[in-house]
């Protein structure tokens, strides 16, 4: 019997007692054959297959998998180590069985001494804590010199060790006081743990989340408990631990890990003397990017201001950065309040403190400004002068630089030192008004330049694969067609670096293998369309690949408009395969995605000259992108229309490009062809909707899209003859409507004394007409697809990546897409990161010029301004300012929407107020727009003022003082009611 047969017999019929001697005696000439058999047996025994009628699993037993791992350790090289894809020891079992398997492993490992063992262990651990080995096992490997010491890996393994105790300490009967026993075990092992335990402070580990559950419900042992126990037992030095904790907080760790170090420092309860001895380390934390670290440092320092040994000079250096950061309102209030104490202790610091207080006046937070103003008054009004005359003059002069930013309360505090020129004067009457009609920029400066040569096309290929630039993708697709006759002979080789990005397995392959890998399919989604076009290009466009991409993968998670994009790229690939040289009709002629009417007509004439019928999906996107509002270009296109042979195209474009709106021509009853009827019935049985390539069957949908593009909110009764039913977004615009609903969750906390009942209430948005099961008559109806989108209240995971490409298909009328974003990604406050990414992607597209915001767009902006994530709020604020500059903002609609959200307690008032504060004093038009927003917002609030309503009223009063305009009539009743309350009386002042 050969060695391979003996090995297989042992694996299938025997156990590790027979395998270990076999591996130790294995001849070198048989290693390769046994290695191959090991890999084959591993595939066979670990493959998931059907075992019974309704059961699936592997056929290999735990002892067999242990033996295969031993064989891998003995025979594998670094190349094959990737086949060992399970955690070391995962099949070893417990107690005596585990000890025996561990002994077998060390026997084989010390004999073979694989040079890849350490690399393999780290590679397994990269997948998360479940891939890390047992810590004691790792230390034994180090002791036997099988692996070298690597601090970060050993620290991560030790951090995970505590969690494993919940599994390796299982016994049939509960262990009394198991938590105390575990702490004593840690104390006894302190000498073993110390080196790697101290490495917790240098590397990112799971120490913040690892814990061992005890036999008592809801009780567990954390590393925080272990460290406190070791300090109390004298096994760790308390002073060293305090210092290391502060040093760890200076690192760029995860927020939860930084919170853990903060809690550790507080749990050690440092005395004032211990904090004073570490004042330099605490002060250095003030430069940290995380607000929680800065707030923690200031909390530890604020009790030391008056201590004679406290040195304020380093603090003042870091304070320069603190007072100007926008994310540190709490820290700034704490710092400025503490400066008043510091001023009493060290009056000589008055010039520096005054300069810092003036810099803090730029904060949009009224409380920060109030603290800064109070400090300045204390400096400038001191009984004994704290400043020289020159210093006092410089300080008062610098106040004038910030006069426009001062709130009414702070201005009142500092009025004695503000020059008359700096006093707020009514600004020149500049009334903001949204633009009546948007006209895209079709100037030569904004024209899209065609791809010039091969080198630019190759460069664009890299840009396209980054998947973040719509215009680059459009130019690239057009460049493939434009430069097709001039491809270099070796262009396939030049494309190889880009192909490797799509197919990583191409790396290092020869020609035959490369061709086979490129020919394979399996692409999906919008990104798959781009990759398919690249692979088709590499094959010389000999095979149609784009139409085979599955764009409706992951349970309908792809956006429905991706299907239209697929048809466009199918048409592009068809022209490339036929070498027709015809462009896509819908390729933008002007940035970012506008199509000049004259360009569209020229391309249609080119198609007619080539006796080629336009693709319906390409034509419908071209209509949706046509800049019909540019009067000069539209008129020039109208003069060319008689040259078109197609009467249908002439009539459609004549209506779309007409200078004034005209009634929609009556459409005949749509009677699809027999072939169309059969394909429609078939498409209903298949995933996704097929788009007909027949232009004759598409005319009704082209008219419907053209009408909704020209007049997004219009009513088109003429189209009732086109559609079999009154489908959403055809005859009338899609407006699902929305209202608030309060949800209540109640649960009993069984583990707490008395088993209290907890009730949690939160407000969500509900959409009465949020879903329809009716299939749209055609995928060409761009503005009707999202009404039927199946993933309600669940944003598709690919939408953040695809959004900019999808939005570019409907630039004139993105309202349906915005309804979709609000319904799926912003229906409640504090949703997950996926929803946050969708909202950010949608807001990003609103920064450019475009049509005035409709209801769903304004709703999206309102939700962004109130979003729980600061990055979303900041982006929404940019959108607000950009919309004021471009005339897209509709202030009354935004104000009413925001007021409804606040009145229903969807979000805290302070979150919105702090964000709007940052938009003031930029220019007169923005101030007027912001005042109009508040004119509409305040009447929506309840008579009983909500918490922090004062912040909104203060902003309103400041804007009114700048503009000289009285409060809106609708806002005055609430202001009068609120003026009777002590908290708002001063803020309202002379408004009413």
Tab-separated table of C-alpha atoms in Angstrom, residues 30 107 109 133 233 239 267 326 348 411 425 503 507 556 600 709-710 869:
chain	number	residue	atom	x	y	z
A	30	UNK	CA	6.029	11.360	-0.597
A	107	UNK	CA	4.316	17.056	18.165
A	109	UNK	CA	4.489	21.277	14.438
A	133	UNK	CA	-5.994	31.467	18.484
A	233	UNK	CA	-3.967	43.290	44.350
A	239	UNK	CA	0.825	55.242	38.524
A	267	UNK	CA	-12.393	53.939	37.405
A	326	UNK	CA	-16.855	73.903	15.232
A	348	UNK	CA	-1.121	88.871	33.885
A	411	UNK	CA	-23.791	92.405	21.458
A	425	UNK	CA	-27.156	98.370	10.796
A	503	UNK	CA	-10.549	40.198	-12.487
A	507	UNK	CA	-2.478	38.496	-12.315
A	556	UNK	CA	-34.222	43.721	-6.030
A	600	UNK	CA	-29.679	65.867	-30.110
A	709	UNK	CA	-39.547	66.339	-18.067
A	710	UNK	CA	-40.907	69.630	-19.421
A	869	UNK	CA	-24.795	62.365	11.994
